[in-house]
XYZ file of C-alpha atoms in Angstrom:
512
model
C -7.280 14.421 -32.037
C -9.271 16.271 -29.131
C -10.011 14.786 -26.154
C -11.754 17.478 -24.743
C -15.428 15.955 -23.369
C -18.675 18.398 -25.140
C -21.051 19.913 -22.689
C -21.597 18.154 -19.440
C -24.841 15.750 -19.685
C -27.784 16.082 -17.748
C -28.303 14.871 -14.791
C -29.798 11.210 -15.449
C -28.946 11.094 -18.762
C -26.921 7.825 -19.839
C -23.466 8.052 -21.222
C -21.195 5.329 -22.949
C -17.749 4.454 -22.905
C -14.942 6.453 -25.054
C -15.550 5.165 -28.386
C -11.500 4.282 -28.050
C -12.379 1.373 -26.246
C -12.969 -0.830 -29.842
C -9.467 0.004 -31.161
C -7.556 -0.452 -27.994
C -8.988 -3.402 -27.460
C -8.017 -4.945 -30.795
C -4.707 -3.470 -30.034
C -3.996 -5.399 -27.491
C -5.864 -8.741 -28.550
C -2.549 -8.038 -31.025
C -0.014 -7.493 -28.444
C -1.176 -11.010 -27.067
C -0.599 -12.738 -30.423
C 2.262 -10.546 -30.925
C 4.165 -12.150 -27.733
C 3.998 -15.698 -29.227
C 3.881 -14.473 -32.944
C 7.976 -15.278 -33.119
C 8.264 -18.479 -31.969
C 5.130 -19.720 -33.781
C 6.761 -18.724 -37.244
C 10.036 -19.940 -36.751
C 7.765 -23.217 -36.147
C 5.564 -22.381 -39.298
C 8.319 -21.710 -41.454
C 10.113 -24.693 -40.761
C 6.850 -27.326 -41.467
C 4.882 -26.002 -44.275
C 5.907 -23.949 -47.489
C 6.523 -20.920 -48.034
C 2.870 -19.986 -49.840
C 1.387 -21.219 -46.582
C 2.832 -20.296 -43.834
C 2.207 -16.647 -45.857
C -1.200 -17.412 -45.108
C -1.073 -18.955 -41.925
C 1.054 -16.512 -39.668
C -1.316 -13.355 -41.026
C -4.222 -14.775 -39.732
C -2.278 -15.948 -36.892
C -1.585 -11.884 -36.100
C -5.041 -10.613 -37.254
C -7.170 -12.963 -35.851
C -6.606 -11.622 -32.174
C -6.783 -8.084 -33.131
C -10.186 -8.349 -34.651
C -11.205 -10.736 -32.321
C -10.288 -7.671 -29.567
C -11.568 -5.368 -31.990
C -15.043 -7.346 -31.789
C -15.110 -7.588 -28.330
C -13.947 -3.602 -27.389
C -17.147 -3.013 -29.952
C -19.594 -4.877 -28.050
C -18.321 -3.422 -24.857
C -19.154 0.043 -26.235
C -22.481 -0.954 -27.240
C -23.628 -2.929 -24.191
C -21.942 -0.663 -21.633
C -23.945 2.596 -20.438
C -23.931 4.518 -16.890
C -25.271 7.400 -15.388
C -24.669 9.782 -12.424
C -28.570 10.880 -11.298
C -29.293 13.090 -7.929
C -29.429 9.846 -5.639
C -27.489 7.302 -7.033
C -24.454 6.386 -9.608
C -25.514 3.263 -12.140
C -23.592 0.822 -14.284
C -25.171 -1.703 -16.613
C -22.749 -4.055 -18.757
C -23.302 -7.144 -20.866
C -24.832 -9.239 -23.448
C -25.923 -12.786 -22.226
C -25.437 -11.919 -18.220
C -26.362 -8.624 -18.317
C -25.398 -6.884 -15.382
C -27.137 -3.708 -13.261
C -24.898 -2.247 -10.820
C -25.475 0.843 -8.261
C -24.543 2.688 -5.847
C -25.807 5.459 -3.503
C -23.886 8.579 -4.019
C -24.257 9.327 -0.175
C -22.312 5.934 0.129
C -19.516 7.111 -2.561
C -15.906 7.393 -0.544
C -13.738 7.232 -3.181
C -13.054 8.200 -7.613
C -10.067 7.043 -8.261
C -8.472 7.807 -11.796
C -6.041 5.803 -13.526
C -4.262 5.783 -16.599
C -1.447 3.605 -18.484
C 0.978 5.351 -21.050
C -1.224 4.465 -24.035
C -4.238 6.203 -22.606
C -2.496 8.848 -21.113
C -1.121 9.321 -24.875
C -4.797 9.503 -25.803
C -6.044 11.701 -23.052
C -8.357 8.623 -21.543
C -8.734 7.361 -18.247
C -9.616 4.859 -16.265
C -12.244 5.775 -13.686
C -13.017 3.190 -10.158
C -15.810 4.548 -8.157
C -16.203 2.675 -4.824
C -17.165 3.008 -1.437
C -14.679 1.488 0.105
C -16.529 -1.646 1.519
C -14.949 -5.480 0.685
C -17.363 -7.300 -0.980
C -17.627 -10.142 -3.087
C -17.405 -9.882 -6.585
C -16.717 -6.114 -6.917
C -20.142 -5.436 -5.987
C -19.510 -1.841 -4.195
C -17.200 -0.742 -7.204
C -18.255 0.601 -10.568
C -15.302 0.733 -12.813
C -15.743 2.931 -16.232
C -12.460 1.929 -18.589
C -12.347 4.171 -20.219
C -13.604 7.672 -20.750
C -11.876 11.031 -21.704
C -10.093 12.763 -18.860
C -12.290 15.685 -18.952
C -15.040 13.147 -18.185
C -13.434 11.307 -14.832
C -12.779 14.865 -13.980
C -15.950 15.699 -13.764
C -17.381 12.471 -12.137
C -14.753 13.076 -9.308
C -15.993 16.393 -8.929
C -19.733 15.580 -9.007
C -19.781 12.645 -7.106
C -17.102 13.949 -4.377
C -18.539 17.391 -4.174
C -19.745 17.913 -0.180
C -20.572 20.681 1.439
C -18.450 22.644 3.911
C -17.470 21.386 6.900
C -20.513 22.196 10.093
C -18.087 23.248 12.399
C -17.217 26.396 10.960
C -13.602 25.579 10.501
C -11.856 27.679 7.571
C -10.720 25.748 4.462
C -7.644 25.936 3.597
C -7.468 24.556 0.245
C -4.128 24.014 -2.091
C -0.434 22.237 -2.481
C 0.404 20.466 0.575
C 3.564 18.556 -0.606
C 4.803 18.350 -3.873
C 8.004 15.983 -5.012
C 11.675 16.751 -4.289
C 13.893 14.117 -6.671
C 16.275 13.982 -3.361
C 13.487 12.103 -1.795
C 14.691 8.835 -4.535
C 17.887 8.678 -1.949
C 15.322 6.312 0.322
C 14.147 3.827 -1.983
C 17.028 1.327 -1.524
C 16.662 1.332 1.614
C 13.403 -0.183 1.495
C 12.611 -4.225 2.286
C 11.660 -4.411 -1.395
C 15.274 -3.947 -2.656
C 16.613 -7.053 -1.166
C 13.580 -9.098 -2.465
C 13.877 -7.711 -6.029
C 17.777 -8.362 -5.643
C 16.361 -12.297 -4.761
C 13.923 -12.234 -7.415
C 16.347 -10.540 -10.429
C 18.988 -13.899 -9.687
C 15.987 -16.052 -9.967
C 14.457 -14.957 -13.206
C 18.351 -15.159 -14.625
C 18.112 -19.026 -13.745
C 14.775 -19.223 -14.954
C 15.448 -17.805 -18.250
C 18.585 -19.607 -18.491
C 16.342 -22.952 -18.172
C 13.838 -21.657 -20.810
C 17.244 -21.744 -23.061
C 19.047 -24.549 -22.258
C 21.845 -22.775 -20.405
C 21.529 -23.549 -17.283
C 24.577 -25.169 -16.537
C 26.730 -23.154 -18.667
C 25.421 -20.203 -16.246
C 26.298 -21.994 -13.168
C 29.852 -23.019 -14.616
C 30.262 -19.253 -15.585
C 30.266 -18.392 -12.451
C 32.007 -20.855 -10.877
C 35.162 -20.268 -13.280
C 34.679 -16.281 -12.032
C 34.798 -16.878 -8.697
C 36.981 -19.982 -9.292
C 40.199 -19.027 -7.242
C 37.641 -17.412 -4.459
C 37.508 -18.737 -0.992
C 33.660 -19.766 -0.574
C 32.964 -16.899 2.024
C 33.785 -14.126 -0.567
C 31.605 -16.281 -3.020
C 28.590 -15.932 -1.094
C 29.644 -12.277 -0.019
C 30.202 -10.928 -3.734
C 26.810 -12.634 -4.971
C 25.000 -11.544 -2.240
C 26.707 -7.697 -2.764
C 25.378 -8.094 -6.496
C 21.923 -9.205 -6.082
C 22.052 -5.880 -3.545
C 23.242 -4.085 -6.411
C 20.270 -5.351 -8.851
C 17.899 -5.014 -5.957
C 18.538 -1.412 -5.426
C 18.415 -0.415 -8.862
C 15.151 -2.104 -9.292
C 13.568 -0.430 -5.911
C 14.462 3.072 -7.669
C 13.057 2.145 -10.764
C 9.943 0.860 -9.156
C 10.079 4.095 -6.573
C 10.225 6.786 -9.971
C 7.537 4.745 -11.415
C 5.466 4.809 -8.658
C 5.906 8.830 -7.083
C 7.167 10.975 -10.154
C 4.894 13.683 -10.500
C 3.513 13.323 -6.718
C 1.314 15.971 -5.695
C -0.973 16.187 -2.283
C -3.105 19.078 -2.123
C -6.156 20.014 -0.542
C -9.066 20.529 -2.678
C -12.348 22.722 -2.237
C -14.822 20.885 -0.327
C -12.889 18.982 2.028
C -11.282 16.759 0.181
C -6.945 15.485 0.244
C -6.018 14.739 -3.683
C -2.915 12.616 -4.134
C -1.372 12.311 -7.643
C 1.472 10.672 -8.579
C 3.032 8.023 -11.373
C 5.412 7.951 -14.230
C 4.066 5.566 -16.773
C 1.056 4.804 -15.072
C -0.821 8.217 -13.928
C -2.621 7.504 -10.558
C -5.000 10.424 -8.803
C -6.555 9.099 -5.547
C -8.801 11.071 -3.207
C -9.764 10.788 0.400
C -12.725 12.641 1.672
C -11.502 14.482 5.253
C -14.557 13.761 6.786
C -13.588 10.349 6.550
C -10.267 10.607 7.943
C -9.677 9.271 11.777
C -5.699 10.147 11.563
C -2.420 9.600 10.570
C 0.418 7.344 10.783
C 4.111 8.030 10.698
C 5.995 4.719 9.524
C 9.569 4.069 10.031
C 10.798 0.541 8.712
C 14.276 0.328 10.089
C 16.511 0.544 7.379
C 14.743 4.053 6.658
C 14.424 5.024 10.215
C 18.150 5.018 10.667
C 18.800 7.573 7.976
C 16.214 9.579 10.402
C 13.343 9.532 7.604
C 9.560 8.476 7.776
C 6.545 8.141 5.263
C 2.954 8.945 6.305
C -0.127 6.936 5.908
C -3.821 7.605 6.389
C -6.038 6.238 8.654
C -9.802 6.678 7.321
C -12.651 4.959 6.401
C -13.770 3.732 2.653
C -10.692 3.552 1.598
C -10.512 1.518 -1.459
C -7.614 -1.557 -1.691
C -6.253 -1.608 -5.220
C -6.072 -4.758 -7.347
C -2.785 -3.803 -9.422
C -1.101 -1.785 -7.064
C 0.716 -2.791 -3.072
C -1.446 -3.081 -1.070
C -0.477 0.341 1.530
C -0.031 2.688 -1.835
C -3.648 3.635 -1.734
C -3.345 4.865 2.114
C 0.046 6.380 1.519
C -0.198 9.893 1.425
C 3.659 10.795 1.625
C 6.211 8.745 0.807
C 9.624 8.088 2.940
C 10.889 11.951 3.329
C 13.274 13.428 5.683
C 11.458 13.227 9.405
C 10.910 16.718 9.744
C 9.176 16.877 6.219
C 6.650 13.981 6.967
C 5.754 15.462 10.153
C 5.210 18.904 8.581
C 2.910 17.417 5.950
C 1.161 15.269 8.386
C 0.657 18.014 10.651
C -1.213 20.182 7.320
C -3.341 16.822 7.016
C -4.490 17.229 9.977
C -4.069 21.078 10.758
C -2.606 20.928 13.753
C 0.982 21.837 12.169
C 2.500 19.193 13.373
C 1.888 19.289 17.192
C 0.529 16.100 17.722
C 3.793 14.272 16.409
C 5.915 16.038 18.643
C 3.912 15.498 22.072
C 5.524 13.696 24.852
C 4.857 10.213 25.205
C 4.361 8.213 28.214
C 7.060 5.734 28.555
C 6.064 2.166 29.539
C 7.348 0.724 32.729
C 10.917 -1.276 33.143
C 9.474 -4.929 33.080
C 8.398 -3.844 29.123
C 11.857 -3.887 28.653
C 12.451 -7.479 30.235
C 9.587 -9.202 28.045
C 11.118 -7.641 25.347
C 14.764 -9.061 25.821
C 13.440 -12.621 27.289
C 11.543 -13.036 24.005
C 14.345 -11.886 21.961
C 17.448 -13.755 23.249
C 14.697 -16.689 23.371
C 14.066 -16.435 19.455
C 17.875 -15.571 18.615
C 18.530 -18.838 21.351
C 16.896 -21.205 18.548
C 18.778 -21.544 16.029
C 22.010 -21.289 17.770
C 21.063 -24.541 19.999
C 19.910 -26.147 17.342
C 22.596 -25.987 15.142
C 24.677 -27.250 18.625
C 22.912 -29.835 18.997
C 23.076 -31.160 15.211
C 26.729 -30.434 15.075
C 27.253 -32.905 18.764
C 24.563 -35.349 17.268
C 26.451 -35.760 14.123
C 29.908 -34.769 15.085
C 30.278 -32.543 12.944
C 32.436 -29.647 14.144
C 31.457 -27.520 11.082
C 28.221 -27.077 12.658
C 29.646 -26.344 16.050
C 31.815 -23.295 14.644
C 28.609 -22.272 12.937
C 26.747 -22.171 15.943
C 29.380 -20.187 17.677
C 29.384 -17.785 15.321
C 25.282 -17.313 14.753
C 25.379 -16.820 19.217
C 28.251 -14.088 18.489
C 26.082 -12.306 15.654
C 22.461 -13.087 16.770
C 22.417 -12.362 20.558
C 23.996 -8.999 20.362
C 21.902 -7.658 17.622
C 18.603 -9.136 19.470
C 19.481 -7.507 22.884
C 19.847 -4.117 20.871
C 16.729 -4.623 18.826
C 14.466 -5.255 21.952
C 16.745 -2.443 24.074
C 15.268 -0.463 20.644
C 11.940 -2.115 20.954
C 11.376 -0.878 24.484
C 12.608 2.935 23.954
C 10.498 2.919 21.231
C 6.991 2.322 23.331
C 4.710 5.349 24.280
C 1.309 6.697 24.325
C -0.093 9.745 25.404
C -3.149 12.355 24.502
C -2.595 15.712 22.524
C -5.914 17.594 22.346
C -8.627 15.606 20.066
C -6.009 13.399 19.014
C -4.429 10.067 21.307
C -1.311 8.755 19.911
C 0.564 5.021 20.133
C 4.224 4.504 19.062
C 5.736 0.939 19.195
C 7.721 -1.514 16.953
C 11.431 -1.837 16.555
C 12.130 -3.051 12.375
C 8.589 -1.056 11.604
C 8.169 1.633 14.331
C 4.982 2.854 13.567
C 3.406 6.297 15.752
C -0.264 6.624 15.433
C -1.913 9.769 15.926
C -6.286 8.872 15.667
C -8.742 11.120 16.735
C -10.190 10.408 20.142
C -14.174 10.570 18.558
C -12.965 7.704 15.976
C -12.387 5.527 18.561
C -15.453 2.994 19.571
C -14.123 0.484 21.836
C -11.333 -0.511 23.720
C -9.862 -4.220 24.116
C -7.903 -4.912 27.204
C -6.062 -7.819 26.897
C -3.474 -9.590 29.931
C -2.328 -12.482 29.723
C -0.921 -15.099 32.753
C 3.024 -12.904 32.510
C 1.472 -9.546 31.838
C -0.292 -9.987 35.315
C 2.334 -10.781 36.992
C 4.435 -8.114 35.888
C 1.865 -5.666 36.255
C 1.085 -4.952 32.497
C -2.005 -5.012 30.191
C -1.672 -4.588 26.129
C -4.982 -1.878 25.318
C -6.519 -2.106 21.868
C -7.893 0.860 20.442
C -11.276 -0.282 17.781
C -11.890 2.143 15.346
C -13.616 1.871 11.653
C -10.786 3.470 9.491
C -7.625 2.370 8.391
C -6.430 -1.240 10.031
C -8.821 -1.675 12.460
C -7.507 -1.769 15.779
C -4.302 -0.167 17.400
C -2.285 -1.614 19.674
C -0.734 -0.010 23.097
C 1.549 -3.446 23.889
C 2.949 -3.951 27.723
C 1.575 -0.746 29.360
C 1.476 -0.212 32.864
C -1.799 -1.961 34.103
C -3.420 1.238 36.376
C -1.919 3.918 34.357
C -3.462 1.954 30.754
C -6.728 2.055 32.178
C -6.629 5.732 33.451
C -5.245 6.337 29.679
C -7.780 4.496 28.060
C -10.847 6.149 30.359
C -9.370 9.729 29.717
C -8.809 9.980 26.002
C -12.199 8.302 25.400
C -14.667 9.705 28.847
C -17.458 7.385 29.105
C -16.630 4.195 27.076
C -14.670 2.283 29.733
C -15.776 3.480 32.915
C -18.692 0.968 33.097
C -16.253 -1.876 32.708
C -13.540 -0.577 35.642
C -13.575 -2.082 39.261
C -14.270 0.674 41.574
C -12.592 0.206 44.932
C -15.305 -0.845 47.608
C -16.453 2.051 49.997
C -15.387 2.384 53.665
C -17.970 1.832 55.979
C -17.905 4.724 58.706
């Protein structure tokens, strides 16, 4: 069957969902009753006789799928929209019918998505926003579905600007494309341990469902019978690694195969990606403020990095993590990221390589009083149990968390504090700080609108201020933590001229 769309409508004119939209939804009013169709006939067959439970688990099946059917038919019916010269409308429903618009000068984002079974049927599903929270969905229309041909075109039409007024040449096409090497990074991610945690909890969870439980549990104690308790905890911890790691590369190929980022005519950075579930997100470069190159530790030590956009409007998906719709590369070699980051923002890479300002020595000390403080905790604690209860168990405990906590914290704040910088590289100002997620910011010196200064009763005394760049896009506000107090302020007043001076102590005028 075709999916191809016929001539492009009029402008004004209203449209209607992909007729599809009845059948699918029938299908999966079935795949509902489907998932409990089983358990109900071993019930049925077991109570009533055969001639009736003949008749009762059809109806059982069918009654969801037309029920779907019904519903996917009325959908069709009631739904219409339209794309005019000033605005993008929606109108849905039967009893509460609902009108829904938006400016297209306020449009920031038409995001396409689409599932195996419509990317079988050449459909999509097509979320217009623009990129403001709001109760209720109110600043997103959300067309499920229409033919591909057709969210083409609405991306195209409703993300079509004009040329950039400073004159700057386009430079449209691929920007980065996938390389199956890049998979190598995926364990190394925080998710693999908590999909590791989550795998041995849904095998105790389904053993409940079942009955089995216990005979689990006394499985693996007769495994690991003859097993001194240490290797116990080792080898289970080694295997819900193991399951974690498979299921971060599973989720990672899901997620990025097919990845493409390329620049498109008209100033706009297209990001495609997904296995099962097709996913083609676009971020308007007018809107962009910057870039961020993040390096969670376990990543960061096999000297790779994934960039993330900083810009405004962008939308926050409600079925996918929460940093995949800013994520325009994900964890690549070092060199790689800051090659593609350096394209995004056509400066070839420059601004990630500038020298950073390194923050003054007592840094460093807050940074090791507040970790030996934190790794201090537990260690006296358990001390103090173990001589409360006599218990030397606890004692040996606590000697060996001090032997394996104090170390590593004196070498992650040591880390903490060589990570710290700032610095300015042309229209860009750049922040680089955190030790188990070192993040380096590069944001454009015009997105910035404010500055925070914050000291607090220790950073005086040491001479340090933490400065708080405000901007619209991405998170907010960036942090500069523990700088030194006059050169922060001489930082702050020469990346952004004019917005601090009015707030800054001059030094009182000699009399002559």
């Amino acid at each position: 069957m075709s999916t191809e769309q016929g001539p492009a409508p009029g402008p004004g004119e209203w449209q209607r969902l992909d007729w599809r939209v009845i059948p699918l939804s029938g299908l999966f009013g079935g795949g509902l009753s489907l998932g409990s169709f089983v358990p109900v006939a071993v019930v049925v067959m077991g109570k009533l006789p055969l001639w009736s439970a003949l008749l009762v688990l059809p109806a059982w099946f069918l009654l969801p799928v037309l029920g779907g059917a019904g519903i996917g038919y009325v959908r069709w019916r009631r739904t219409r929209y339209r794309v005019g010269p000033e605005r993008a409308e929606l109108h849905t429903g039967v009893l509460l019918v609902k009108r829904r618009s938006l400016a297209r000068e306020r449009i920031r984002s038409v995001d396409l998505t689409a599932h195996l079974l419509l990317r079988v049927l050449g459909l999509v599903k097509v979320r217009i926003g623009t990129g403001e929270q709001s109760a209720g969905g109110e600043s997103t229309l959300e067309l499920d579905p229409v033919t591909r041909a057709e969210g083409e075109r609405l991306r195209r039409e409703l993300l079509n600007r004009q040329e950039a007024a400073d004159g700057v040449p386009r430079q449209d096409g691929e920007l980065a494309v996938l390389r199956p090497a890049w998979v190598r990074y995926a364990p190394l991610s925080f998710v693999a341990p908590l999909l590791g945690g989550a795998a041995a909890g849904g095998v105790m969870q389904v053993s409940e469902w079942f009955g089995a439980q216990g005979e689990v549990i006394d499985w693996i104690g007769g495994l690991f019978r003859d097993t001194p308790l240490l290797w116990l905890v080792a080898a289970l911890a080694a295997a819900a690694l193991l399951a974690g790691a498979a299921g971060a590369l599973a989720v990672w190929v899901e997620m990025w195969w097919n990845y493409r980022l390329e620049r498109e005519p008209g100033g706009t950075l297209r990001l495609r990606r997904g296995l099962l579930t097709a996913r083609s997100l676009t971020i308007e470069e007018r809107r962009l403020r910057g870039v961020a190159l993040v390096e969670p530790l376990g990543i960061r030590l096999c000297r790779a990095a994934r960039v993330d956009a900083i810009a405004t409007g962008l939308v926050q998906g409600k079925d996918d993590e929460r940093d995949s719709h800013r994520t325009l590369l994900p964890a690549v070699p070092r060199p790689v990221a800051e090659t593609v980051a350096g394209r995004v923002l056509r400066d070839g890479g420059g601004a990630l390589r500038a020298p950073l300002t390194p923050h003054p020595r007592a840094a460093r000390g807050r940074r090791l009083r507040w970790a030996l403080t934190s790794a201090s905790v537990p260690v006296l604690g358990l001390a103090a149990t173990g001589a409360f209860l006599r218990l030397p168990e606890l004692l040996y405990a606590a000697l060996g968390s001090a032997l394996a906590l104090l170390p590593l914290a004196v070498l992650l704040a040591l880390d903490a504090y060589r990570n710290l910088g700032h610095g300015i590289d042309g229209p860009h100002l750049l922040a680089r700080s955190g030790t188990v997620r070192r993040s380096t910011v590069v944001l454009q010196r015009g997105g910035v609108i404010g500055w925070t200064v914050k000291q607090s009763y220790f950073q005086r005394r040491s001479g340090l201020l933490t400065l708080t760049a405000t901007t619209a896009a991405g998170d907010g506000a960036y942090e500069i933590p523990d700088a030194d107090e006059t050169e922060g302020l001489r930082f702050a007043a020469d990346a952004v001229p004019g917005l601090l001076e009015p707030f800054l102590q001059k030094p009182p005028s000699r009399a002559i």
